[in-house]
Amino acid sequence: MTNQFGNVVGQLACLIHKKMLWGTSHTLIRKIGNTLELGAQLWWYHGPIIHDDVNSNEILSIILSSVDQIAKKNNVEMIRGISPPLISQFPSEIFQDLGYALDPKLTFVIDLNQNLDELYNSLKKDTRYYIRKSEKEDYEFELAKEMNDMVNFQDLKFETKKLEGKEHFRSSHFWENHWKIMQNNGYEELLLAKSNGKIEGTILTLFFNGNSIQHALSNSPDKDLVGTFLTWNTLKWAQKMNFRTFDFAGVDPNPKSKKEKGIFFYAEKFGGKKYEYFSYTKIIDKKKYFLSTGLKNPKKIVQKYGAKK
């Protein structure tokens, strides 16, 4: 967005996912969803970015109204957004007035301008111990070089979720486009930890305004130290590439389950600073949204509304 002088005063990068919702669905459900053009979502991360503090509220409102227009033009059912954690948060009222639901979040961000030796020495004794121990294992740190590495990342994540008894989105078409659009254009990097040539850990990072953001990760459950090895080497790589920060991309600020507590502890142990931010959600087309929800998980709909009879 520019002002009357042609200067950029606001920006927001968005992605529209049209078929991702049906990635783990039964073939018939996937066919119905795609045929009826259901399930399209618009996502944004770490935005909007406003460059005019005086007129920031007006600029924000215009950007959000433009997002609505884009969403409707592309038959989007739902908008999901995440605010930038490193700046003062936007007034909640602007989002609420435009129909957004807000969910407070927390993330840990590491300042990569500091000396990594100082960062290492500032960590807790047990964290330093596990970093040293992990680097004595037979792991190798690499950057993904080919599309097949993205396939292996997806396979590893799928198998991990399967062990947890959960479904995971799996679509060769989606990840092929991810590689072509994001990886090939320098918007992300897939970082790997290998053992004897086999991928045992992965971190997918996004890049925005000089910051690196952990977008997705997966580690082999049989390799206890692979996550520690990969995270520490990713931090060293990100600093070498002159990124200003590394963002662990969010944890539950009030973790209750064992898994949530584990994620919180893992992000915290690498010495990042806490930042609060918001997750925004807006349903654009309620009829299509509830139809998609019912088609995706009919048992949940029956349980929710059948119990009321």
PDB file of C-alpha atoms in Angstrom:
ATOM      1  CA  MET A   1       0.000   0.000   0.000  1.00  0.00           C
ATOM      2  CA  THR A   2       1.360   3.467  -0.928  1.00  0.00           C
ATOM      3  CA  ASN A   3       0.453   7.044  -0.010  1.00  0.00           C
ATOM      4  CA  GLN A   4      -0.126  10.004  -2.332  1.00  0.00           C
ATOM      5  CA  PHE A   5       3.647  10.437  -2.705  1.00  0.00           C
ATOM      6  CA  GLY A   6       4.206   6.855  -3.819  1.00  0.00           C
ATOM      7  CA  ASN A   7       5.857   5.814  -0.569  1.00  0.00           C
ATOM      8  CA  VAL A   8       5.094   2.364   0.841  1.00  0.00           C
ATOM      9  CA  VAL A   9       3.146   2.809   4.086  1.00  0.00           C
ATOM     10  CA  GLY A  10       1.871  -0.727   4.634  1.00  0.00           C
ATOM     11  CA  GLN A  11       2.420  -4.274   3.418  1.00  0.00           C
ATOM     12  CA  LEU A  12       1.039  -7.762   3.955  1.00  0.00           C
ATOM     13  CA  ALA A  13       2.039 -11.012   2.245  1.00  0.00           C
ATOM     14  CA  CYS A  14      -0.750 -13.605   1.988  1.00  0.00           C
ATOM     15  CA  LEU A  15      -1.062 -17.196   0.818  1.00  0.00           C
ATOM     16  CA  ILE A  16      -4.290 -18.805  -0.415  1.00  0.00           C
ATOM     17  CA  HIS A  17      -4.576 -22.546   0.169  1.00  0.00           C
ATOM     18  CA  LYS A  18      -7.413 -23.959  -1.927  1.00  0.00           C
ATOM     19  CA  LYS A  19      -7.037 -27.718  -1.459  1.00  0.00           C
ATOM     20  CA  MET A  20      -4.948 -28.234   1.671  1.00  0.00           C
ATOM     21  CA  LEU A  21      -7.961 -28.987   3.920  1.00  0.00           C
ATOM     22  CA  TRP A  22      -8.640 -32.239   2.073  1.00  0.00           C
ATOM     23  CA  GLY A  23      -5.093 -33.608   2.139  1.00  0.00           C
ATOM     24  CA  THR A  24      -5.784 -36.344   4.726  1.00  0.00           C
ATOM     25  CA  SER A  25      -9.421 -37.001   3.757  1.00  0.00           C
ATOM     26  CA  HIS A  26     -10.949 -40.068   2.157  1.00  0.00           C
ATOM     27  CA  THR A  27     -10.738 -40.023  -1.646  1.00  0.00           C
ATOM     28  CA  LEU A  28     -14.498 -39.507  -2.029  1.00  0.00           C
ATOM     29  CA  ILE A  29     -14.600 -36.663   0.500  1.00  0.00           C
ATOM     30  CA  ARG A  30     -11.588 -35.058  -1.152  1.00  0.00           C
ATOM     31  CA  LYS A  31     -13.271 -35.274  -4.546  1.00  0.00           C
ATOM     32  CA  ILE A  32     -16.511 -33.727  -3.221  1.00  0.00           C
ATOM     33  CA  GLY A  33     -14.636 -30.936  -1.437  1.00  0.00           C
ATOM     34  CA  ASN A  34     -12.574 -30.056  -4.489  1.00  0.00           C
ATOM     35  CA  THR A  35     -15.517 -30.317  -6.890  1.00  0.00           C
ATOM     36  CA  LEU A  36     -17.615 -27.942  -4.769  1.00  0.00           C
ATOM     37  CA  GLU A  37     -14.569 -25.684  -4.281  1.00  0.00           C
ATOM     38  CA  LEU A  38     -14.801 -25.932  -0.510  1.00  0.00           C
ATOM     39  CA  GLY A  39     -12.133 -25.382   2.125  1.00  0.00           C
ATOM     40  CA  ALA A  40     -10.153 -22.465   0.658  1.00  0.00           C
ATOM     41  CA  GLN A  41      -8.267 -20.485   3.321  1.00  0.00           C
ATOM     42  CA  LEU A  42      -6.180 -17.312   3.214  1.00  0.00           C
ATOM     43  CA  TRP A  43      -3.204 -17.170   5.604  1.00  0.00           C
ATOM     44  CA  TRP A  44      -0.721 -14.510   6.557  1.00  0.00           C
ATOM     45  CA  TYR A  45       2.257 -14.550   8.908  1.00  0.00           C
ATOM     46  CA  HIS A  46       3.808 -11.666  10.873  1.00  0.00           C
ATOM     47  CA  GLY A  47       1.746  -8.862   9.453  1.00  0.00           C
ATOM     48  CA  PRO A  48       0.568  -6.393   8.490  1.00  0.00           C
ATOM     49  CA  ILE A  49       3.697  -4.234   8.502  1.00  0.00           C
ATOM     50  CA  ILE A  50       2.887  -0.536   8.909  1.00  0.00           C
ATOM     51  CA  HIS A  51       5.472   2.153   8.048  1.00  0.00           C
ATOM     52  CA  ASP A  52       3.442   5.199   9.099  1.00  0.00           C
ATOM     53  CA  ASP A  53       2.863   5.425  12.850  1.00  0.00           C
ATOM     54  CA  VAL A  54       0.664   8.518  12.616  1.00  0.00           C
ATOM     55  CA  ASN A  55      -1.901   6.921  10.290  1.00  0.00           C
ATOM     56  CA  SER A  56      -1.356   3.292  11.334  1.00  0.00           C
ATOM     57  CA  ASN A  57      -4.959   2.554  12.353  1.00  0.00           C
ATOM     58  CA  GLU A  58      -6.369   3.872   9.078  1.00  0.00           C
ATOM     59  CA  ILE A  59      -3.769   1.961   7.044  1.00  0.00           C
ATOM     60  CA  LEU A  60      -4.493  -1.236   8.991  1.00  0.00           C
ATOM     61  CA  SER A  61      -8.226  -0.914   8.323  1.00  0.00           C
ATOM     62  CA  ILE A  62      -7.640  -0.399   4.598  1.00  0.00           C
ATOM     63  CA  ILE A  63      -5.322  -3.423   4.395  1.00  0.00           C
ATOM     64  CA  LEU A  64      -7.813  -5.656   6.218  1.00  0.00           C
ATOM     65  CA  SER A  65     -10.651  -4.466   3.993  1.00  0.00           C
ATOM     66  CA  SER A  66      -8.500  -5.303   0.960  1.00  0.00           C
ATOM     67  CA  VAL A  67      -7.855  -8.769   2.370  1.00  0.00           C
ATOM     68  CA  ASP A  68     -11.629  -9.267   2.617  1.00  0.00           C
ATOM     69  CA  GLN A  69     -12.006  -8.340  -1.056  1.00  0.00           C
ATOM     70  CA  ILE A  70      -9.237 -10.750  -2.084  1.00  0.00           C
ATOM     71  CA  ALA A  71     -10.776 -13.505   0.027  1.00  0.00           C
ATOM     72  CA  LYS A  72     -14.243 -13.081  -1.478  1.00  0.00           C
ATOM     73  CA  LYS A  73     -12.860 -12.885  -5.009  1.00  0.00           C
ATOM     74  CA  ASN A  74     -11.077 -16.211  -4.497  1.00  0.00           C
ATOM     75  CA  ASN A  75     -13.963 -18.014  -2.734  1.00  0.00           C
ATOM     76  CA  VAL A  76     -12.070 -18.140   0.562  1.00  0.00           C
ATOM     77  CA  GLU A  77     -14.036 -19.448   3.532  1.00  0.00           C
ATOM     78  CA  MET A  78     -11.701 -18.479   6.340  1.00  0.00           C
ATOM     79  CA  ILE A  79      -8.877 -16.019   6.971  1.00  0.00           C
ATOM     80  CA  ARG A  80      -6.087 -16.825   9.420  1.00  0.00           C
ATOM     81  CA  GLY A  81      -3.402 -14.330  10.407  1.00  0.00           C
ATOM     82  CA  ILE A  82      -0.570 -13.906  12.882  1.00  0.00           C
ATOM     83  CA  SER A  83       0.617 -10.514  14.119  1.00  0.00           C
ATOM     84  CA  PRO A  84       4.327  -9.565  14.165  1.00  0.00           C
ATOM     85  CA  PRO A  85       5.632 -10.394  17.668  1.00  0.00           C
ATOM     86  CA  LEU A  86       8.540  -7.923  17.516  1.00  0.00           C
ATOM     87  CA  ILE A  87       6.407  -4.751  17.340  1.00  0.00           C
ATOM     88  CA  SER A  88       3.701  -3.170  19.483  1.00  0.00           C
ATOM     89  CA  GLN A  89       0.470  -5.073  18.926  1.00  0.00           C
ATOM     90  CA  PHE A  90      -2.346  -3.547  16.881  1.00  0.00           C
ATOM     91  CA  PRO A  91      -5.517  -2.291  18.595  1.00  0.00           C
ATOM     92  CA  SER A  92      -7.763  -5.328  19.089  1.00  0.00           C
ATOM     93  CA  GLU A  93     -10.870  -3.240  18.425  1.00  0.00           C
ATOM     94  CA  ILE A  94      -9.987  -2.759  14.743  1.00  0.00           C
ATOM     95  CA  PHE A  95      -9.876  -6.516  14.152  1.00  0.00           C
ATOM     96  CA  GLN A  96     -12.962  -7.189  16.271  1.00  0.00           C
ATOM     97  CA  ASP A  97     -14.965  -4.502  14.459  1.00  0.00           C
ATOM     98  CA  LEU A  98     -14.114  -6.248  11.179  1.00  0.00           C
ATOM     99  CA  GLY A  99     -15.307  -9.633  12.441  1.00  0.00           C
ATOM    100  CA  TYR A 100     -12.052 -11.242  13.587  1.00  0.00           C
ATOM    101  CA  ALA A 101     -11.696 -13.518  16.606  1.00  0.00           C
ATOM    102  CA  LEU A 102      -8.465 -12.949  18.544  1.00  0.00           C
ATOM    103  CA  ASP A 103      -6.413 -15.553  20.386  1.00  0.00           C
ATOM    104  CA  PRO A 104      -3.414 -14.405  22.489  1.00  0.00           C
ATOM    105  CA  LYS A 105      -0.190 -16.304  21.812  1.00  0.00           C
ATOM    106  CA  LEU A 106       3.424 -16.369  22.986  1.00  0.00           C
ATOM    107  CA  THR A 107       6.689 -17.023  21.204  1.00  0.00           C
ATOM    108  CA  PHE A 108      10.391 -17.113  21.997  1.00  0.00           C
ATOM    109  CA  VAL A 109      12.711 -15.071  19.758  1.00  0.00           C
ATOM    110  CA  ILE A 110      16.498 -15.313  19.761  1.00  0.00           C
ATOM    111  CA  ASP A 111      18.557 -12.236  18.949  1.00  0.00           C
ATOM    112  CA  LEU A 112      21.135 -13.397  16.392  1.00  0.00           C
ATOM    113  CA  ASN A 113      23.096 -10.157  16.591  1.00  0.00           C
ATOM    114  CA  GLN A 114      24.629 -11.424  19.808  1.00  0.00           C
ATOM    115  CA  ASN A 115      27.720 -13.586  19.882  1.00  0.00           C
ATOM    116  CA  LEU A 116      26.683 -17.247  19.750  1.00  0.00           C
ATOM    117  CA  ASP A 117      29.348 -18.139  22.310  1.00  0.00           C
ATOM    118  CA  GLU A 118      27.669 -15.717  24.685  1.00  0.00           C
ATOM    119  CA  LEU A 119      24.289 -17.222  23.864  1.00  0.00           C
ATOM    120  CA  TYR A 120      25.637 -20.730  24.462  1.00  0.00           C
ATOM    121  CA  ASN A 121      27.168 -19.722  27.795  1.00  0.00           C
ATOM    122  CA  SER A 122      23.899 -18.108  28.878  1.00  0.00           C
ATOM    123  CA  LEU A 123      21.967 -21.360  28.467  1.00  0.00           C
ATOM    124  CA  LYS A 124      21.181 -23.664  31.350  1.00  0.00           C
ATOM    125  CA  LYS A 125      23.778 -26.256  32.211  1.00  0.00           C
ATOM    126  CA  ASP A 126      21.680 -29.220  31.043  1.00  0.00           C
ATOM    127  CA  THR A 127      20.919 -27.522  27.684  1.00  0.00           C
ATOM    128  CA  ARG A 128      24.631 -26.980  27.037  1.00  0.00           C
ATOM    129  CA  TYR A 129      25.275 -30.603  28.010  1.00  0.00           C
ATOM    130  CA  TYR A 130      22.730 -31.941  25.509  1.00  0.00           C
ATOM    131  CA  ILE A 131      24.075 -29.694  22.733  1.00  0.00           C
ATOM    132  CA  ARG A 132      27.597 -31.053  23.310  1.00  0.00           C
ATOM    133  CA  LYS A 133      26.275 -34.606  23.507  1.00  0.00           C
ATOM    134  CA  SER A 134      24.235 -34.228  20.304  1.00  0.00           C
ATOM    135  CA  GLU A 135      27.251 -32.997  18.365  1.00  0.00           C
ATOM    136  CA  LYS A 136      29.131 -36.162  19.322  1.00  0.00           C
ATOM    137  CA  GLU A 137      26.462 -38.246  17.589  1.00  0.00           C
ATOM    138  CA  ASP A 138      26.806 -39.178  13.909  1.00  0.00           C
ATOM    139  CA  TYR A 139      24.457 -36.415  12.696  1.00  0.00           C
ATOM    140  CA  GLU A 140      25.214 -34.240   9.707  1.00  0.00           C
ATOM    141  CA  PHE A 141      23.640 -30.803   9.153  1.00  0.00           C
ATOM    142  CA  GLU A 142      22.576 -30.015   5.575  1.00  0.00           C
ATOM    143  CA  LEU A 143      20.345 -27.769   3.520  1.00  0.00           C
ATOM    144  CA  ALA A 144      17.726 -29.437   1.346  1.00  0.00           C
ATOM    145  CA  LYS A 145      18.919 -29.553  -2.256  1.00  0.00           C
ATOM    146  CA  GLU A 146      16.087 -31.243  -4.129  1.00  0.00           C
ATOM    147  CA  MET A 147      12.359 -31.744  -4.136  1.00  0.00           C
ATOM    148  CA  ASN A 148      12.775 -35.273  -2.777  1.00  0.00           C
ATOM    149  CA  ASP A 149      14.038 -33.798   0.506  1.00  0.00           C
ATOM    150  CA  MET A 150      10.650 -32.102   0.887  1.00  0.00           C
ATOM    151  CA  VAL A 151       8.963 -35.455   0.247  1.00  0.00           C
ATOM    152  CA  ASN A 152      11.111 -37.052   2.965  1.00  0.00           C
ATOM    153  CA  PHE A 153      10.187 -34.225   5.323  1.00  0.00           C
ATOM    154  CA  GLN A 154       6.518 -34.935   4.668  1.00  0.00           C
ATOM    155  CA  ASP A 155       7.019 -38.681   5.183  1.00  0.00           C
ATOM    156  CA  LEU A 156       8.816 -38.139   8.484  1.00  0.00           C
ATOM    157  CA  LYS A 157       6.090 -35.800   9.729  1.00  0.00           C
ATOM    158  CA  PHE A 158       3.407 -38.259   8.616  1.00  0.00           C
ATOM    159  CA  GLU A 159       5.025 -41.172  10.459  1.00  0.00           C
ATOM    160  CA  THR A 160       5.510 -39.088  13.612  1.00  0.00           C
ATOM    161  CA  LYS A 161       1.861 -38.036  13.641  1.00  0.00           C
ATOM    162  CA  LYS A 162       0.809 -41.626  12.978  1.00  0.00           C
ATOM    163  CA  LEU A 163       2.630 -42.783  16.108  1.00  0.00           C
ATOM    164  CA  GLU A 164       0.722 -40.117  18.039  1.00  0.00           C
ATOM    165  CA  GLY A 165      -2.539 -41.468  16.661  1.00  0.00           C
ATOM    166  CA  LYS A 166      -3.185 -38.295  14.665  1.00  0.00           C
ATOM    167  CA  GLU A 167      -3.769 -37.485  11.023  1.00  0.00           C
ATOM    168  CA  HIS A 168      -1.360 -35.260   9.120  1.00  0.00           C
ATOM    169  CA  PHE A 169      -1.888 -33.321   5.933  1.00  0.00           C
ATOM    170  CA  ARG A 170      -0.180 -35.161   3.100  1.00  0.00           C
ATOM    171  CA  SER A 171      -0.235 -33.942  -0.488  1.00  0.00           C
ATOM    172  CA  SER A 172       2.549 -34.322  -3.029  1.00  0.00           C
ATOM    173  CA  HIS A 173       0.924 -31.577  -5.138  1.00  0.00           C
ATOM    174  CA  PHE A 174       0.959 -29.113  -2.233  1.00  0.00           C
ATOM    175  CA  TRP A 175       4.595 -29.708  -1.324  1.00  0.00           C
ATOM    176  CA  GLU A 176       5.712 -29.631  -4.962  1.00  0.00           C
ATOM    177  CA  ASN A 177       4.164 -26.176  -5.276  1.00  0.00           C
ATOM    178  CA  HIS A 178       5.663 -25.240  -1.907  1.00  0.00           C
ATOM    179  CA  TRP A 179       9.096 -26.112  -3.239  1.00  0.00           C
ATOM    180  CA  LYS A 180       8.608 -24.290  -6.538  1.00  0.00           C
ATOM    181  CA  ILE A 181       7.077 -21.115  -5.105  1.00  0.00           C
ATOM    182  CA  MET A 182       8.673 -20.769  -1.663  1.00  0.00           C
ATOM    183  CA  GLN A 183      11.979 -22.653  -1.719  1.00  0.00           C
ATOM    184  CA  ASN A 184      13.057 -21.763  -5.255  1.00  0.00           C
ATOM    185  CA  ASN A 185      12.323 -18.065  -4.704  1.00  0.00           C
ATOM    186  CA  GLY A 186      14.223 -17.781  -1.439  1.00  0.00           C
ATOM    187  CA  TYR A 187      11.251 -17.408   0.899  1.00  0.00           C
ATOM    188  CA  GLU A 188      12.108 -20.471   2.972  1.00  0.00           C
ATOM    189  CA  GLU A 189      14.766 -23.091   3.625  1.00  0.00           C
ATOM    190  CA  LEU A 190      14.442 -26.732   4.641  1.00  0.00           C
ATOM    191  CA  LEU A 191      17.188 -27.700   7.094  1.00  0.00           C
ATOM    192  CA  LEU A 192      18.085 -31.342   7.649  1.00  0.00           C
ATOM    193  CA  ALA A 193      19.797 -33.560  10.187  1.00  0.00           C
ATOM    194  CA  LYS A 194      20.983 -36.820   8.661  1.00  0.00           C
ATOM    195  CA  SER A 195      22.374 -39.996  10.148  1.00  0.00           C
ATOM    196  CA  ASN A 196      24.073 -42.458   7.795  1.00  0.00           C
ATOM    197  CA  GLY A 197      22.481 -40.640   4.862  1.00  0.00           C
ATOM    198  CA  LYS A 198      18.942 -40.879   6.265  1.00  0.00           C
ATOM    199  CA  ILE A 199      16.954 -37.785   7.231  1.00  0.00           C
ATOM    200  CA  GLU A 200      16.164 -37.972  10.948  1.00  0.00           C
ATOM    201  CA  GLY A 201      15.187 -34.363  11.642  1.00  0.00           C
ATOM    202  CA  THR A 202      13.846 -31.392   9.701  1.00  0.00           C
ATOM    203  CA  ILE A 203      13.117 -27.718  10.309  1.00  0.00           C
ATOM    204  CA  LEU A 204      11.295 -25.634   7.713  1.00  0.00           C
ATOM    205  CA  THR A 205      12.062 -21.922   8.139  1.00  0.00           C
ATOM    206  CA  LEU A 206      10.390 -18.885   6.579  1.00  0.00           C
ATOM    207  CA  PHE A 207      12.178 -15.574   5.965  1.00  0.00           C
ATOM    208  CA  PHE A 208      10.602 -12.169   6.400  1.00  0.00           C
ATOM    209  CA  ASN A 209      12.170  -8.720   6.842  1.00  0.00           C
ATOM    210  CA  GLY A 210      15.513 -10.179   7.894  1.00  0.00           C
ATOM    211  CA  ASN A 211      13.984 -12.579  10.418  1.00  0.00           C
ATOM    212  CA  SER A 212      13.957 -16.375  10.275  1.00  0.00           C
ATOM    213  CA  ILE A 213      10.836 -18.124  11.523  1.00  0.00           C
ATOM    214  CA  GLN A 214      10.441 -21.796  12.381  1.00  0.00           C
ATOM    215  CA  HIS A 215       7.397 -22.808  10.345  1.00  0.00           C
ATOM    216  CA  ALA A 216       7.343 -26.583  10.749  1.00  0.00           C
ATOM    217  CA  LEU A 217       9.550 -29.330  12.106  1.00  0.00           C
ATOM    218  CA  SER A 218       9.665 -33.065  12.538  1.00  0.00           C
ATOM    219  CA  ASN A 219      12.106 -35.359  14.291  1.00  0.00           C
ATOM    220  CA  SER A 220      12.461 -39.112  14.357  1.00  0.00           C
ATOM    221  CA  PRO A 221      11.062 -40.390  17.681  1.00  0.00           C
ATOM    222  CA  ASP A 222      13.921 -42.898  17.821  1.00  0.00           C
ATOM    223  CA  LYS A 223      16.565 -40.147  17.917  1.00  0.00           C
ATOM    224  CA  ASP A 224      16.375 -38.313  21.245  1.00  0.00           C
ATOM    225  CA  LEU A 225      19.048 -35.704  20.509  1.00  0.00           C
ATOM    226  CA  VAL A 226      18.351 -34.959  16.851  1.00  0.00           C
ATOM    227  CA  GLY A 227      16.082 -32.002  17.682  1.00  0.00           C
ATOM    228  CA  THR A 228      18.709 -30.370  19.899  1.00  0.00           C
ATOM    229  CA  PHE A 229      21.409 -30.912  17.268  1.00  0.00           C
ATOM    230  CA  LEU A 230      19.274 -29.525  14.454  1.00  0.00           C
ATOM    231  CA  THR A 231      17.995 -26.487  16.357  1.00  0.00           C
ATOM    232  CA  TRP A 232      21.461 -25.441  17.526  1.00  0.00           C
ATOM    233  CA  ASN A 233      22.969 -25.854  14.062  1.00  0.00           C
ATOM    234  CA  THR A 234      20.025 -23.982  12.543  1.00  0.00           C
ATOM    235  CA  LEU A 235      20.750 -21.056  14.873  1.00  0.00           C
ATOM    236  CA  LYS A 236      24.404 -21.059  13.815  1.00  0.00           C
ATOM    237  CA  TRP A 237      23.407 -21.210  10.145  1.00  0.00           C
ATOM    238  CA  ALA A 238      20.836 -18.384  10.531  1.00  0.00           C
ATOM    239  CA  GLN A 239      23.442 -16.132  12.132  1.00  0.00           C
ATOM    240  CA  LYS A 240      25.935 -16.937   9.369  1.00  0.00           C
ATOM    241  CA  MET A 241      23.263 -15.909   6.826  1.00  0.00           C
ATOM    242  CA  ASN A 242      22.941 -12.553   8.645  1.00  0.00           C
ATOM    243  CA  PHE A 243      19.377 -13.007   9.874  1.00  0.00           C
ATOM    244  CA  ARG A 244      18.588 -10.722  12.774  1.00  0.00           C
ATOM    245  CA  THR A 245      16.411 -13.116  14.769  1.00  0.00           C
ATOM    246  CA  PHE A 246      15.178 -16.679  15.003  1.00  0.00           C
ATOM    247  CA  ASP A 247      11.535 -17.068  15.994  1.00  0.00           C
ATOM    248  CA  PHE A 248      10.280 -20.376  17.408  1.00  0.00           C
ATOM    249  CA  ALA A 249       6.855 -19.483  15.922  1.00  0.00           C
ATOM    250  CA  GLY A 250       4.644 -19.749  18.917  1.00  0.00           C
ATOM    251  CA  VAL A 251       3.781 -21.788  21.994  1.00  0.00           C
ATOM    252  CA  ASP A 252       0.685 -21.997  24.141  1.00  0.00           C
ATOM    253  CA  PRO A 253       1.113 -19.244  26.770  1.00  0.00           C
ATOM    254  CA  ASN A 254      -0.695 -21.437  29.318  1.00  0.00           C
ATOM    255  CA  PRO A 255       0.275 -25.008  28.425  1.00  0.00           C
ATOM    256  CA  LYS A 256      -1.911 -27.697  29.967  1.00  0.00           C
ATOM    257  CA  SER A 257      -1.198 -30.960  28.166  1.00  0.00           C
ATOM    258  CA  LYS A 258       2.076 -32.849  28.368  1.00  0.00           C
ATOM    259  CA  LYS A 259       2.770 -32.097  24.698  1.00  0.00           C
ATOM    260  CA  GLU A 260       2.083 -28.356  25.097  1.00  0.00           C
ATOM    261  CA  LYS A 261       4.364 -28.198  28.135  1.00  0.00           C
ATOM    262  CA  GLY A 262       7.074 -30.047  26.210  1.00  0.00           C
ATOM    263  CA  ILE A 263       6.897 -27.589  23.288  1.00  0.00           C
ATOM    264  CA  PHE A 264       7.032 -24.632  25.707  1.00  0.00           C
ATOM    265  CA  PHE A 265      10.058 -26.052  27.533  1.00  0.00           C
ATOM    266  CA  TYR A 266      11.891 -26.880  24.307  1.00  0.00           C
ATOM    267  CA  ALA A 267      11.518 -23.360  22.896  1.00  0.00           C
ATOM    268  CA  GLU A 268      12.378 -21.749  26.223  1.00  0.00           C
ATOM    269  CA  LYS A 269      15.557 -23.728  26.817  1.00  0.00           C
ATOM    270  CA  PHE A 270      17.411 -22.077  23.912  1.00  0.00           C
ATOM    271  CA  GLY A 271      17.446 -18.711  25.624  1.00  0.00           C
ATOM    272  CA  GLY A 272      14.978 -16.697  23.565  1.00  0.00           C
ATOM    273  CA  LYS A 273      13.097 -13.663  24.820  1.00  0.00           C
ATOM    274  CA  LYS A 274       9.326 -13.934  25.339  1.00  0.00           C
ATOM    275  CA  TYR A 275       7.076 -11.948  22.997  1.00  0.00           C
ATOM    276  CA  GLU A 276       3.305 -11.833  22.991  1.00  0.00           C
ATOM    277  CA  TYR A 277       1.309 -11.694  19.767  1.00  0.00           C
ATOM    278  CA  PHE A 278      -2.154 -12.531  18.401  1.00  0.00           C
ATOM    279  CA  SER A 279      -3.631 -15.157  16.131  1.00  0.00           C
ATOM    280  CA  TYR A 280      -6.546 -13.773  14.076  1.00  0.00           C
ATOM    281  CA  THR A 281      -9.393 -15.788  12.572  1.00  0.00           C
ATOM    282  CA  LYS A 282     -12.314 -14.649  10.435  1.00  0.00           C
ATOM    283  CA  ILE A 283     -14.992 -16.751   8.752  1.00  0.00           C
ATOM    284  CA  ILE A 284     -15.909 -15.188   5.413  1.00  0.00           C
ATOM    285  CA  ASP A 285     -18.534 -17.644   4.174  1.00  0.00           C
ATOM    286  CA  LYS A 286     -20.300 -19.337   7.108  1.00  0.00           C
ATOM    287  CA  LYS A 287     -22.367 -21.714   4.981  1.00  0.00           C
ATOM    288  CA  LYS A 288     -19.338 -23.026   3.096  1.00  0.00           C
ATOM    289  CA  TYR A 289     -17.279 -23.121   6.285  1.00  0.00           C
ATOM    290  CA  PHE A 290     -19.770 -25.289   8.182  1.00  0.00           C
ATOM    291  CA  LEU A 291     -20.280 -27.479   5.114  1.00  0.00           C
ATOM    292  CA  SER A 292     -16.519 -27.980   4.864  1.00  0.00           C
ATOM    293  CA  THR A 293     -16.286 -28.689   8.588  1.00  0.00           C
ATOM    294  CA  GLY A 294     -19.059 -31.266   8.391  1.00  0.00           C
ATOM    295  CA  LEU A 295     -17.576 -32.911   5.308  1.00  0.00           C
ATOM    296  CA  LYS A 296     -14.118 -33.002   6.852  1.00  0.00           C
ATOM    297  CA  ASN A 297     -15.262 -34.436  10.189  1.00  0.00           C
ATOM    298  CA  PRO A 298     -18.886 -35.636  10.102  1.00  0.00           C
ATOM    299  CA  LYS A 299     -18.518 -37.510  13.424  1.00  0.00           C
ATOM    300  CA  LYS A 300     -17.696 -34.268  15.204  1.00  0.00           C
ATOM    301  CA  ILE A 301     -20.823 -32.603  13.837  1.00  0.00           C
ATOM    302  CA  VAL A 302     -22.993 -35.562  14.898  1.00  0.00           C
ATOM    303  CA  GLN A 303     -21.482 -35.562  18.381  1.00  0.00           C
ATOM    304  CA  LYS A 304     -21.935 -31.805  18.770  1.00  0.00           C
ATOM    305  CA  TYR A 305     -25.476 -31.424  17.495  1.00  0.00           C
ATOM    306  CA  GLY A 306     -26.789 -34.955  18.041  1.00  0.00           C
ATOM    307  CA  ALA A 307     -26.240 -34.599  21.768  1.00  0.00           C
ATOM    308  CA  LYS A 308     -28.628 -31.630  21.856  1.00  0.00           C
ATOM    309  CA  LYS A 309     -31.646 -33.677  20.709  1.00  0.00           C
TER     310      LYS A 309
END
